[in-house]
PDB file of C-alpha atoms and ligand atoms in Angstrom:
ATOM      1  CA  MET N   1       2.828  39.116 -68.329  1.00  0.00           C
ATOM      2  CA  HIS N   2       4.526  37.666 -71.414  1.00  0.00           C
ATOM      3  CA  PHE N   3       5.252  41.060 -72.926  1.00  0.00           C
ATOM      4  CA  GLU N   4       6.487  43.217 -70.090  1.00  0.00           C
ATOM      5  CA  ASN N   5       9.321  45.419 -71.398  1.00  0.00           C
ATOM      6  CA  LYS N   6       8.648  44.356 -74.947  1.00  0.00           C
ATOM      7  CA  THR N   7       7.635  46.615 -77.801  1.00  0.00           C
ATOM      8  CA  VAL N   8       4.963  45.692 -80.325  1.00  0.00           C
ATOM      9  CA  PHE N   9       4.482  47.766 -83.486  1.00  0.00           C
ATOM     10  CA  ILE N  10       1.027  47.447 -85.047  1.00  0.00           C
ATOM     11  CA  THR N  11      -0.094  48.962 -88.341  1.00  0.00           C
ATOM     12  CA  GLY N  12      -3.829  49.431 -88.858  1.00  0.00           C
ATOM     13  CA  ALA N  13      -4.477  49.642 -85.121  1.00  0.00           C
ATOM     14  CA  SER N  14      -7.530  51.901 -85.347  1.00  0.00           C
ATOM     15  CA  SER N  15      -9.989  49.118 -86.127  1.00  0.00           C
ATOM     16  CA  GLY N  16     -10.672  45.393 -86.440  1.00  0.00           C
ATOM     17  CA  ILE N  17      -7.796  42.932 -86.165  1.00  0.00           C
ATOM     18  CA  GLY N  18      -5.134  45.577 -85.432  1.00  0.00           C
ATOM     19  CA  LEU N  19      -7.183  47.089 -82.633  1.00  0.00           C
ATOM     20  CA  ALA N  20      -7.879  43.651 -81.133  1.00  0.00           C
ATOM     21  CA  CYS N  21      -4.129  42.897 -81.259  1.00  0.00           C
ATOM     22  CA  ALA N  22      -3.385  46.159 -79.434  1.00  0.00           C
ATOM     23  CA  GLU N  23      -5.755  45.110 -76.676  1.00  0.00           C
ATOM     24  CA  ARG N  24      -4.387  41.546 -76.471  1.00  0.00           C
ATOM     25  CA  PHE N  25      -0.735  42.640 -76.276  1.00  0.00           C
ATOM     26  CA  ALA N  26      -1.492  45.529 -73.883  1.00  0.00           C
ATOM     27  CA  GLU N  27      -3.174  43.062 -71.551  1.00  0.00           C
ATOM     28  CA  ALA N  28       0.073  41.048 -71.606  1.00  0.00           C
ATOM     29  CA  GLY N  29       2.129  44.089 -70.584  1.00  0.00           C
ATOM     30  CA  ALA N  30       3.538  45.213 -73.936  1.00  0.00           C
ATOM     31  CA  ARG N  31       4.399  48.796 -74.825  1.00  0.00           C
ATOM     32  CA  LEU N  32       2.773  49.628 -78.106  1.00  0.00           C
ATOM     33  CA  ILE N  33       3.421  51.635 -81.217  1.00  0.00           C
ATOM     34  CA  LEU N  34       0.122  52.177 -82.991  1.00  0.00           C
ATOM     35  CA  VAL N  35      -0.172  53.395 -86.570  1.00  0.00           C
ATOM     36  CA  ALA N  36      -3.252  54.191 -88.708  1.00  0.00           C
ATOM     37  CA  ARG N  37      -4.678  57.223 -90.462  1.00  0.00           C
ATOM     38  CA  ARG N  38      -7.507  58.033 -88.023  1.00  0.00           C
ATOM     39  CA  ALA N  39      -5.865  59.930 -85.178  1.00  0.00           C
ATOM     40  CA  ASP N  40      -9.015  60.138 -83.028  1.00  0.00           C
ATOM     41  CA  LYS N  41      -9.475  56.358 -83.000  1.00  0.00           C
ATOM     42  CA  LEU N  42      -5.823  55.774 -82.091  1.00  0.00           C
ATOM     43  CA  GLU N  43      -5.903  58.378 -79.292  1.00  0.00           C
ATOM     44  CA  HIS N  44      -9.090  56.869 -77.906  1.00  0.00           C
ATOM     45  CA  LEU N  45      -7.593  53.368 -78.002  1.00  0.00           C
ATOM     46  CA  ALA N  46      -4.373  54.469 -76.307  1.00  0.00           C
ATOM     47  CA  ALA N  47      -6.335  56.181 -73.513  1.00  0.00           C
ATOM     48  CA  GLU N  48      -8.509  53.098 -73.056  1.00  0.00           C
ATOM     49  CA  LEU N  49      -5.507  50.743 -72.902  1.00  0.00           C
ATOM     50  CA  LYS N  50      -3.797  53.010 -70.398  1.00  0.00           C
ATOM     51  CA  ALA N  51      -6.865  53.069 -68.144  1.00  0.00           C
ATOM     52  CA  LYS N  52      -7.477  49.326 -68.433  1.00  0.00           C
ATOM     53  CA  TYR N  53      -3.941  47.889 -68.379  1.00  0.00           C
ATOM     54  CA  LYS N  54      -1.678  50.863 -67.589  1.00  0.00           C
ATOM     55  CA  ALA N  55      -0.305  50.252 -71.071  1.00  0.00           C
ATOM     56  CA  GLN N  56       2.210  52.652 -72.571  1.00  0.00           C
ATOM     57  CA  SER N  57       1.278  53.410 -76.179  1.00  0.00           C
ATOM     58  CA  LYS N  58       2.838  55.751 -78.682  1.00  0.00           C
ATOM     59  CA  VAL N  59       0.396  56.785 -81.329  1.00  0.00           C
ATOM     60  CA  PHE N  60       1.393  57.761 -84.869  1.00  0.00           C
ATOM     61  CA  PRO N  61      -1.442  58.915 -87.132  1.00  0.00           C
ATOM     62  CA  ALA N  62      -0.051  58.233 -90.596  1.00  0.00           C
ATOM     63  CA  ASP N  63      -0.776  56.713 -93.962  1.00  0.00           C
ATOM     64  CA  VAL N  64       1.403  53.612 -94.281  1.00  0.00           C
ATOM     65  CA  CYS N  65       1.753  54.358 -98.013  1.00  0.00           C
ATOM     66  CA  ASP N  66       3.533  57.613 -97.208  1.00  0.00           C
ATOM     67  CA  ARG N  67       7.158  56.514 -97.074  1.00  0.00           C
ATOM     68  CA  ILE N  68       8.389  59.859 -95.808  1.00  0.00           C
ATOM     69  CA  ALA N  69       5.921  59.813 -92.895  1.00  0.00           C
ATOM     70  CA  ILE N  70       6.847  56.213 -92.058  1.00  0.00           C
ATOM     71  CA  ASP N  71      10.588  57.008 -92.182  1.00  0.00           C
ATOM     72  CA  LYS N  72       9.934  59.910 -89.799  1.00  0.00           C
ATOM     73  CA  ILE N  73       8.213  57.539 -87.377  1.00  0.00           C
ATOM     74  CA  PHE N  74      11.183  55.172 -87.341  1.00  0.00           C
ATOM     75  CA  LYS N  75      13.672  58.040 -86.955  1.00  0.00           C
ATOM     76  CA  SER N  76      11.700  59.453 -84.022  1.00  0.00           C
ATOM     77  CA  LEU N  77      11.779  56.216 -82.026  1.00  0.00           C
ATOM     78  CA  THR N  78      14.339  56.219 -79.262  1.00  0.00           C
ATOM     79  CA  GLY N  79      15.252  54.003 -76.308  1.00  0.00           C
ATOM     80  CA  PRO N  80      13.143  50.888 -75.757  1.00  0.00           C
ATOM     81  CA  LEU N  81      10.584  52.072 -78.314  1.00  0.00           C
ATOM     82  CA  SER N  82      13.199  51.692 -81.035  1.00  0.00           C
ATOM     83  CA  GLU N  83      13.786  48.066 -80.082  1.00  0.00           C
ATOM     84  CA  ILE N  84      10.781  46.439 -81.666  1.00  0.00           C
ATOM     85  CA  ASP N  85      10.169  42.856 -80.612  1.00  0.00           C
ATOM     86  CA  VAL N  86       7.056  42.161 -82.666  1.00  0.00           C
ATOM     87  CA  LEU N  87       5.977  43.855 -85.891  1.00  0.00           C
ATOM     88  CA  ILE N  88       2.379  43.176 -86.879  1.00  0.00           C
ATOM     89  CA  ASN N  89       2.007  44.178 -90.525  1.00  0.00           C
ATOM     90  CA  ASN N  90      -1.772  44.387 -90.502  1.00  0.00           C
ATOM     91  CA  ALA N  91      -2.894  47.599 -92.268  1.00  0.00           C
ATOM     92  CA  GLY N  92      -4.693  46.606 -95.421  1.00  0.00           C
ATOM     93  CA  LEU N  93      -7.901  46.674 -97.373  1.00  0.00           C
ATOM     94  CA  ALA N  94      -9.947  45.428-100.282  1.00  0.00           C
ATOM     95  CA  LEU N  95     -11.585  48.011-102.515  1.00  0.00           C
ATOM     96  CA  GLY N  96     -14.435  46.956-104.774  1.00  0.00           C
ATOM     97  CA  LYS N  97     -15.543  43.497-105.835  1.00  0.00           C
ATOM     98  CA  ASP N  98     -15.671  44.104-109.559  1.00  0.00           C
ATOM     99  CA  ARG N  99     -14.418  41.829-112.305  1.00  0.00           C
ATOM    100  CA  ILE N 100     -11.089  42.843-113.839  1.00  0.00           C
ATOM    101  CA  GLN N 101     -12.801  44.328-116.894  1.00  0.00           C
ATOM    102  CA  GLU N 102     -14.956  46.622-114.738  1.00  0.00           C
ATOM    103  CA  ALA N 103     -12.549  47.449-111.926  1.00  0.00           C
ATOM    104  CA  LEU N 104     -11.121  50.872-111.207  1.00  0.00           C
ATOM    105  CA  LEU N 105      -7.372  51.254-111.507  1.00  0.00           C
ATOM    106  CA  SER N 106      -7.412  53.682-108.586  1.00  0.00           C
ATOM    107  CA  ASP N 107      -8.784  50.863-106.374  1.00  0.00           C
ATOM    108  CA  TRP N 108      -6.023  48.540-107.578  1.00  0.00           C
ATOM    109  CA  GLU N 109      -3.393  51.149-106.870  1.00  0.00           C
ATOM    110  CA  GLN N 110      -4.594  51.727-103.326  1.00  0.00           C
ATOM    111  CA  MET N 111      -4.651  47.988-102.583  1.00  0.00           C
ATOM    112  CA  ILE N 112      -1.205  47.448-104.095  1.00  0.00           C
ATOM    113  CA  ASP N 113       0.272  50.443-102.272  1.00  0.00           C
ATOM    114  CA  THR N 114      -1.245  49.508 -98.902  1.00  0.00           C
ATOM    115  CA  ASN N 115      -1.245  45.717 -98.844  1.00  0.00           C
ATOM    116  CA  ILE N 116       1.992  45.111-100.723  1.00  0.00           C
ATOM    117  CA  LYS N 117       4.310  48.099-100.920  1.00  0.00           C
ATOM    118  CA  SER N 118       3.811  49.505 -97.431  1.00  0.00           C
ATOM    119  CA  LEU N 119       4.196  46.051 -95.855  1.00  0.00           C
ATOM    120  CA  PHE N 120       7.394  45.429 -97.820  1.00  0.00           C
ATOM    121  CA  TYR N 121       8.892  48.855 -97.060  1.00  0.00           C
ATOM    122  CA  ILE N 122       8.033  48.825 -93.353  1.00  0.00           C
ATOM    123  CA  THR N 123       9.620  45.399 -93.049  1.00  0.00           C
ATOM    124  CA  HIS N 124      12.712  46.607 -94.904  1.00  0.00           C
ATOM    125  CA  ALA N 125      12.998  49.614 -92.579  1.00  0.00           C
ATOM    126  CA  LEU N 126      12.743  47.531 -89.404  1.00  0.00           C
ATOM    127  CA  LEU N 127      14.781  44.522 -90.378  1.00  0.00           C
ATOM    128  CA  PRO N 128      18.323  45.913 -89.842  1.00  0.00           C
ATOM    129  CA  SER N 129      17.668  46.708 -86.171  1.00  0.00           C
ATOM    130  CA  MET N 130      16.047  43.313 -85.575  1.00  0.00           C
ATOM    131  CA  LEU N 131      18.979  41.560 -87.232  1.00  0.00           C
ATOM    132  CA  LYS N 132      21.492  43.639 -85.290  1.00  0.00           C
ATOM    133  CA  ARG N 133      19.864  42.618 -82.000  1.00  0.00           C
ATOM    134  CA  ASP N 134      19.237  39.097 -83.352  1.00  0.00           C
ATOM    135  CA  ARG N 135      15.746  39.323 -82.002  1.00  0.00           C
ATOM    136  CA  GLY N 136      12.289  39.916 -83.412  1.00  0.00           C
ATOM    137  CA  HIS N 137       9.109  38.461 -84.822  1.00  0.00           C
ATOM    138  CA  ILE N 138       7.469  39.722 -87.995  1.00  0.00           C
ATOM    139  CA  ILE N 139       3.815  38.779 -88.293  1.00  0.00           C
ATOM    140  CA  ASN N 140       2.224  39.529 -91.651  1.00  0.00           C
ATOM    141  CA  ILE N 141      -1.527  39.484 -92.151  1.00  0.00           C
ATOM    142  CA  GLY N 142      -2.256  37.632 -95.356  1.00  0.00           C
ATOM    143  CA  SER N 143      -5.640  36.092 -96.129  1.00  0.00           C
ATOM    144  CA  ILE N 144      -7.385  32.965 -97.329  1.00  0.00           C
ATOM    145  CA  ALA N 145      -7.497  35.086-100.501  1.00  0.00           C
ATOM    146  CA  GLY N 146      -3.731  34.602-100.727  1.00  0.00           C
ATOM    147  CA  ARG N 147      -4.317  30.876-101.192  1.00  0.00           C
ATOM    148  CA  GLN N 148      -7.526  30.732-103.231  1.00  0.00           C
ATOM    149  CA  VAL N 149      -8.739  33.326-105.704  1.00  0.00           C
ATOM    150  CA  TYR N 150     -12.344  34.314-106.373  1.00  0.00           C
ATOM    151  CA  SER N 151     -14.067  36.302-109.115  1.00  0.00           C
ATOM    152  CA  GLY N 152     -14.165  39.995-108.289  1.00  0.00           C
ATOM    153  CA  GLY N 153     -11.135  39.658-106.038  1.00  0.00           C
ATOM    154  CA  ALA N 154      -8.295  39.487-108.571  1.00  0.00           C
ATOM    155  CA  VAL N 155      -6.103  42.261-107.254  1.00  0.00           C
ATOM    156  CA  TYR N 156      -6.967  41.841-103.572  1.00  0.00           C
ATOM    157  CA  CYS N 157      -6.129  38.111-103.900  1.00  0.00           C
ATOM    158  CA  ALA N 158      -2.928  38.969-105.771  1.00  0.00           C
ATOM    159  CA  THR N 159      -1.856  41.364-103.014  1.00  0.00           C
ATOM    160  CA  LYS N 160      -2.377  38.680-100.404  1.00  0.00           C
ATOM    161  CA  GLN N 161      -0.501  36.113-102.519  1.00  0.00           C
ATOM    162  CA  ALA N 162       2.311  38.672-102.560  1.00  0.00           C
ATOM    163  CA  VAL N 163       2.209  38.846 -98.746  1.00  0.00           C
ATOM    164  CA  LYS N 164       2.451  35.062 -98.630  1.00  0.00           C
ATOM    165  CA  ALA N 165       5.394  34.971-101.079  1.00  0.00           C
ATOM    166  CA  PHE N 166       7.187  37.793 -99.275  1.00  0.00           C
ATOM    167  CA  SER N 167       6.774  36.045 -95.920  1.00  0.00           C
ATOM    168  CA  GLU N 168       8.215  32.819 -97.334  1.00  0.00           C
ATOM    169  CA  ALA N 169      11.166  34.625 -98.929  1.00  0.00           C
ATOM    170  CA  LEU N 170      11.798  36.652 -95.782  1.00  0.00           C
ATOM    171  CA  ARG N 171      12.101  33.419 -93.805  1.00  0.00           C
ATOM    172  CA  LEU N 172      14.772  32.275 -96.246  1.00  0.00           C
ATOM    173  CA  ASP N 173      16.645  35.566 -96.096  1.00  0.00           C
ATOM    174  CA  VAL N 174      16.818  35.720 -92.285  1.00  0.00           C
ATOM    175  CA  ASN N 175      17.508  32.026 -91.862  1.00  0.00           C
ATOM    176  CA  GLY N 176      20.446  31.598 -89.497  1.00  0.00           C
ATOM    177  CA  SER N 177      19.262  34.464 -87.274  1.00  0.00           C
ATOM    178  CA  ALA N 178      16.846  34.198 -84.348  1.00  0.00           C
ATOM    179  CA  LEU N 179      14.156  36.118 -86.223  1.00  0.00           C
ATOM    180  CA  ARG N 180      10.755  34.549 -86.743  1.00  0.00           C
ATOM    181  CA  VAL N 181       8.335  35.199 -89.590  1.00  0.00           C
ATOM    182  CA  THR N 182       4.672  34.241 -89.490  1.00  0.00           C
ATOM    183  CA  CYS N 183       1.928  34.733 -92.058  1.00  0.00           C
ATOM    184  CA  ILE N 184      -1.590  34.706 -90.634  1.00  0.00           C
ATOM    185  CA  GLU N 185      -4.294  33.950 -93.188  1.00  0.00           C
ATOM    186  CA  PRO N 186      -7.817  34.629 -91.965  1.00  0.00           C
ATOM    187  CA  GLY N 187     -11.056  33.824 -93.713  1.00  0.00           C
ATOM    188  CA  MET N 188     -14.115  35.978 -93.017  1.00  0.00           C
ATOM    189  CA  VAL N 189     -13.661  38.276 -90.020  1.00  0.00           C
ATOM    190  CA  GLU N 190     -16.462  40.723 -89.198  1.00  0.00           C
ATOM    191  CA  THR N 191     -14.708  44.088 -88.982  1.00  0.00           C
ATOM    192  CA  GLU N 192     -14.925  47.311 -90.974  1.00  0.00           C
ATOM    193  CA  PHE N 193     -13.302  45.366 -93.836  1.00  0.00           C
ATOM    194  CA  SER N 194     -16.440  44.805 -95.950  1.00  0.00           C
ATOM    195  CA  GLU N 195     -17.872  48.269 -95.377  1.00  0.00           C
ATOM    196  CA  VAL N 196     -14.541  49.670 -96.572  1.00  0.00           C
ATOM    197  CA  ARG N 197     -14.555  47.274 -99.542  1.00  0.00           C
ATOM    198  CA  PHE N 198     -18.014  48.541-100.531  1.00  0.00           C
ATOM    199  CA  LYS N 199     -16.923  52.148-100.017  1.00  0.00           C
ATOM    200  CA  GLY N 200     -19.034  53.004 -97.002  1.00  0.00           C
ATOM    201  CA  ASN N 201     -22.124  51.014 -97.997  1.00  0.00           C
ATOM    202  CA  ALA N 202     -22.883  49.592 -94.551  1.00  0.00           C
ATOM    203  CA  ALA N 203     -25.813  47.463 -95.774  1.00  0.00           C
ATOM    204  CA  LEU N 204     -23.660  45.678 -98.360  1.00  0.00           C
ATOM    205  CA  GLY N 205     -20.905  45.326 -95.775  1.00  0.00           C
ATOM    206  CA  LYS N 206     -23.295  43.683 -93.325  1.00  0.00           C
ATOM    207  CA  GLN N 207     -24.722  41.396 -95.998  1.00  0.00           C
ATOM    208  CA  THR N 208     -21.285  39.784 -96.373  1.00  0.00           C
ATOM    209  CA  TYR N 209     -21.680  38.142 -92.960  1.00  0.00           C
ATOM    210  CA  GLU N 210     -25.411  37.378 -93.115  1.00  0.00           C
ATOM    211  CA  GLY N 211     -26.385  33.869 -92.023  1.00  0.00           C
ATOM    212  CA  ILE N 212     -22.944  32.874 -90.762  1.00  0.00           C
ATOM    213  CA  GLU N 213     -21.094  33.282 -87.528  1.00  0.00           C
ATOM    214  CA  ALA N 214     -18.036  35.059 -88.841  1.00  0.00           C
ATOM    215  CA  LEU N 215     -14.720  35.206 -87.029  1.00  0.00           C
ATOM    216  CA  ARG N 216     -14.276  38.094 -84.637  1.00  0.00           C
ATOM    217  CA  ALA N 217     -11.188  40.297 -84.652  1.00  0.00           C
ATOM    218  CA  GLU N 218     -10.400  38.907 -81.190  1.00  0.00           C
ATOM    219  CA  ASP N 219     -10.191  35.367 -82.637  1.00  0.00           C
ATOM    220  CA  ILE N 220      -7.380  36.493 -84.928  1.00  0.00           C
ATOM    221  CA  ALA N 221      -5.680  38.516 -82.184  1.00  0.00           C
ATOM    222  CA  ASP N 222      -5.679  35.375 -80.032  1.00  0.00           C
ATOM    223  CA  THR N 223      -4.055  33.398 -82.839  1.00  0.00           C
ATOM    224  CA  ILE N 224      -1.422  36.067 -83.349  1.00  0.00           C
ATOM    225  CA  PHE N 225      -0.747  36.198 -79.630  1.00  0.00           C
ATOM    226  CA  TYR N 226      -0.393  32.413 -79.575  1.00  0.00           C
ATOM    227  CA  CYS N 227       2.211  32.554 -82.367  1.00  0.00           C
ATOM    228  CA  ALA N 228       4.107  35.353 -80.592  1.00  0.00           C
ATOM    229  CA  THR N 229       4.264  33.483 -77.300  1.00  0.00           C
ATOM    230  CA  ARG N 230       5.754  30.183 -78.492  1.00  0.00           C
ATOM    231  CA  PRO N 231       9.241  29.384 -77.192  1.00  0.00           C
ATOM    232  CA  ALA N 232      12.065  31.008 -79.171  1.00  0.00           C
ATOM    233  CA  HIS N 233      12.878  27.801 -81.081  1.00  0.00           C
ATOM    234  CA  VAL N 234       9.305  27.470 -82.403  1.00  0.00           C
ATOM    235  CA  ASN N 235       8.254  29.438 -85.481  1.00  0.00           C
ATOM    236  CA  ILE N 236       4.697  29.060 -86.712  1.00  0.00           C
ATOM    237  CA  GLN N 237       5.184  29.763 -90.401  1.00  0.00           C
ATOM    238  CA  ASP N 238       1.580  30.222 -91.406  1.00  0.00           C
ATOM    239  CA  MET N 239      -1.915  29.690 -90.198  1.00  0.00           C
ATOM    240  CA  LEU N 240      -5.196  29.566 -92.108  1.00  0.00           C
ATOM    241  CA  ILE N 241      -8.187  30.312 -89.882  1.00  0.00           C
ATOM    242  CA  THR N 242     -11.786  30.349 -91.073  1.00  0.00           C
ATOM    243  CA  PRO N 243     -15.233  30.448 -89.512  1.00  0.00           C
ATOM    244  CA  THR N 244     -16.573  26.911 -89.197  1.00  0.00           C
ATOM    245  CA  ALA N 245     -19.179  27.815 -91.817  1.00  0.00           C
ATOM    246  CA  GLN N 246     -16.489  28.722 -94.368  1.00  0.00           C
ATOM    247  CA  ALA N 247     -15.041  25.749 -96.262  1.00  0.00           C
ATOM    248  CA  SER N 248     -13.001  27.747 -98.780  1.00  0.00           C
ATOM    249  CA  ALA N 249     -12.629  31.310-100.038  1.00  0.00           C
ATOM    250  CA  SER N 250     -15.878  30.963-101.974  1.00  0.00           C
ATOM    251  CA  VAL N 251     -17.814  28.155-100.255  1.00  0.00           C
ATOM    252  CA  VAL N 252     -19.726  29.458 -97.253  1.00  0.00           C
ATOM    253  CA  TYR N 253     -22.755  27.837 -95.666  1.00  0.00           C
ATOM    254  CA  ARG N 254     -25.380  30.438 -94.763  1.00  0.00           C
ATOM    255  CA  LYS N 255     -28.371  29.711 -92.582  1.00  0.00           C
ATOM    256  CA  THR N 256     -31.457  31.229 -94.153  1.00  0.00           C
ATOM    257  CA  LYS N 257     -34.050  32.967 -92.002  1.00  0.00           C
ATOM    258  CA  GLU N 258     -37.187  30.835 -91.316  1.00  0.00           C
TER     259      GLU N 258
HETATM  260  P1  NDP U 301     -10.526  47.006 -90.848  1.00  0.00           P
HETATM  261  O1  NDP U 301     -11.033  47.787 -92.013  1.00  0.00           O
HETATM  262  O2  NDP U 301     -11.393  46.902 -89.651  1.00  0.00           O
HETATM  263  O3  NDP U 301      -9.100  47.555 -90.393  1.00  0.00           O
HETATM  264  C1  NDP U 301      -8.135  47.946 -91.340  1.00  0.00           C
HETATM  265  C2  NDP U 301      -7.075  48.772 -90.634  1.00  0.00           C
HETATM  266  O4  NDP U 301      -6.073  49.142 -91.591  1.00  0.00           O
HETATM  267  C3  NDP U 301      -7.635  50.050 -90.053  1.00  0.00           C
HETATM  268  O5  NDP U 301      -7.045  50.293 -88.797  1.00  0.00           O
HETATM  269  C4  NDP U 301      -7.199  51.122 -91.041  1.00  0.00           C
HETATM  270  O6  NDP U 301      -6.986  52.353 -90.347  1.00  0.00           O
HETATM  271  C5  NDP U 301      -5.849  50.537 -91.491  1.00  0.00           C
HETATM  272  N1  NDP U 301      -5.418  51.081 -92.763  1.00  0.00           N
HETATM  273  C6  NDP U 301      -5.963  50.879 -93.989  1.00  0.00           C
HETATM  274  N2  NDP U 301      -5.300  51.602 -94.903  1.00  0.00           N
HETATM  275  C7  NDP U 301      -4.305  52.261 -94.241  1.00  0.00           C
HETATM  276  C8  NDP U 301      -3.314  53.179 -94.630  1.00  0.00           C
HETATM  277  N3  NDP U 301      -3.162  53.557 -95.911  1.00  0.00           N
HETATM  278  N4  NDP U 301      -2.480  53.681 -93.686  1.00  0.00           N
HETATM  279  C9  NDP U 301      -2.602  53.310 -92.399  1.00  0.00           C
HETATM  280  N5  NDP U 301      -3.532  52.436 -91.969  1.00  0.00           N
HETATM  281  C10 NDP U 301      -4.386  51.937 -92.888  1.00  0.00           C
HETATM  282  O7  NDP U 301     -10.209  45.562 -91.437  1.00  0.00           O
HETATM  283  P2  NDP U 301      -9.545  44.254 -90.785  1.00  0.00           P
HETATM  284  O8  NDP U 301      -9.174  44.457 -89.387  1.00  0.00           O
HETATM  285  O9  NDP U 301     -10.431  43.132 -91.129  1.00  0.00           O
HETATM  286  O10 NDP U 301      -8.246  44.139 -91.689  1.00  0.00           O
HETATM  287  C11 NDP U 301      -6.931  44.025 -91.179  1.00  0.00           C
HETATM  288  C12 NDP U 301      -6.105  43.158 -92.117  1.00  0.00           C
HETATM  289  O11 NDP U 301      -6.659  41.857 -92.148  1.00  0.00           O
HETATM  290  C13 NDP U 301      -6.051  43.645 -93.564  1.00  0.00           C
HETATM  291  O12 NDP U 301      -4.736  43.470 -94.049  1.00  0.00           O
HETATM  292  C14 NDP U 301      -7.008  42.693 -94.281  1.00  0.00           C
HETATM  293  O13 NDP U 301      -6.683  42.540 -95.639  1.00  0.00           O
HETATM  294  C15 NDP U 301      -6.775  41.423 -93.486  1.00  0.00           C
HETATM  295  N6  NDP U 301      -7.824  40.423 -93.586  1.00  0.00           N
HETATM  296  C16 NDP U 301      -9.111  40.731 -93.221  1.00  0.00           C
HETATM  297  C17 NDP U 301     -10.094  39.757 -93.326  1.00  0.00           C
HETATM  298  C18 NDP U 301     -11.529  40.034 -93.001  1.00  0.00           C
HETATM  299  O14 NDP U 301     -12.402  39.227 -93.400  1.00  0.00           O
HETATM  300  N7  NDP U 301     -11.857  41.083 -92.274  1.00  0.00           N
HETATM  301  C19 NDP U 301      -9.763  38.396 -93.758  1.00  0.00           C
HETATM  302  C20 NDP U 301      -8.395  38.195 -94.114  1.00  0.00           C
HETATM  303  C21 NDP U 301      -7.469  39.170 -94.002  1.00  0.00           C
HETATM  304  P3  NDP U 301      -7.360  53.810 -90.862  1.00  0.00           P
HETATM  305  O15 NDP U 301      -8.570  53.701 -91.727  1.00  0.00           O
HETATM  306  O16 NDP U 301      -7.587  54.577 -89.588  1.00  0.00           O
HETATM  307  O17 NDP U 301      -6.140  54.256 -91.579  1.00  0.00           O
HETATM  308  C1  8X3 U 302     -10.547  38.920 -96.614  1.00  0.00           C
HETATM  309  C2  8X3 U 302     -11.279  37.650 -96.829  1.00  0.00           C
HETATM  310  O1  8X3 U 302     -12.505  36.227 -98.515  1.00  0.00           O
HETATM  311  O2  8X3 U 302     -13.167  38.551 -98.360  1.00  0.00           O
HETATM  312  O3  8X3 U 302      -9.178  38.746 -96.794  1.00  0.00           O
HETATM  313  O4  8X3 U 302     -11.124  37.957 -99.402  1.00  0.00           O
HETATM  314  S1  8X3 U 302     -12.040  37.619 -98.353  1.00  0.00           S
END
């Protein structure tokens, strides 16, 4: 039980990678703070983790872009829940796959607010208490899109490059403390991600993964758990993980149906 008496804070815990992380860390004995907008999903997850692992979870239905709501969450944490050992900055999304000239500014704004600003501000809010205790691990979810751009992904890719840059700079700023900073950069993971990107069009979402065995959310949760369970002197700075069929952000081998 690597995480007994440890607190893990996960944003975007209602689905996909965040949900799989909640399960992985609950199994290891962690107490959890779970944030996402869909309250029903979070409540259901917390009940399931309690039944399965006797896990203690505190659920906060909130939009990570709402700084007032997020501040309220931090202010309401007391006792061991306020001593966060691992922060998984996972909430994020892509919206649309249009070229710059056709894209909607409202999509850009939502991606920038969620993927960049909320991740930066949540980190800023948590950092003082981690530094004071000289203890903590910040795990940011970047993307292969933060390393290689593709047409139709300009702003999503830019947000993930920002996550990469922020993670690197954060490591410099906390150097000399015991804090660790990791940036996880997945390739294609089959979650709600593509359905959200195509604004609820499930068929288009599904098409994204046709003919390949995509990563599962659990594959990424395993990787994150691995990083979080290295000895204190080991910091995995970043990790790029793709399905075997994905050679780069835009080169994917798809098996065609006979
Ligand atoms: P999902 O769509 O399955 O999960 C996204 C999670 O983020 C949900 O729990 C959603 O919860 C939450 N979220 C989104 N916006 C907000 C918001 N404003 N406030 C609070 N929570 C929010 O996708 P994934 O699990 O795949 O994505 C998780 C992360 O992984 C993202 O940062 C994504 O960019 C990254 N990633 C995904 C890849 C993939 O191929 N799937 C590849 C590389 C990186 P709710 O809707 O309830 O608010
Ligand atoms: C999600 C992976 O390649 O769709 O970050 O941008 S990709």
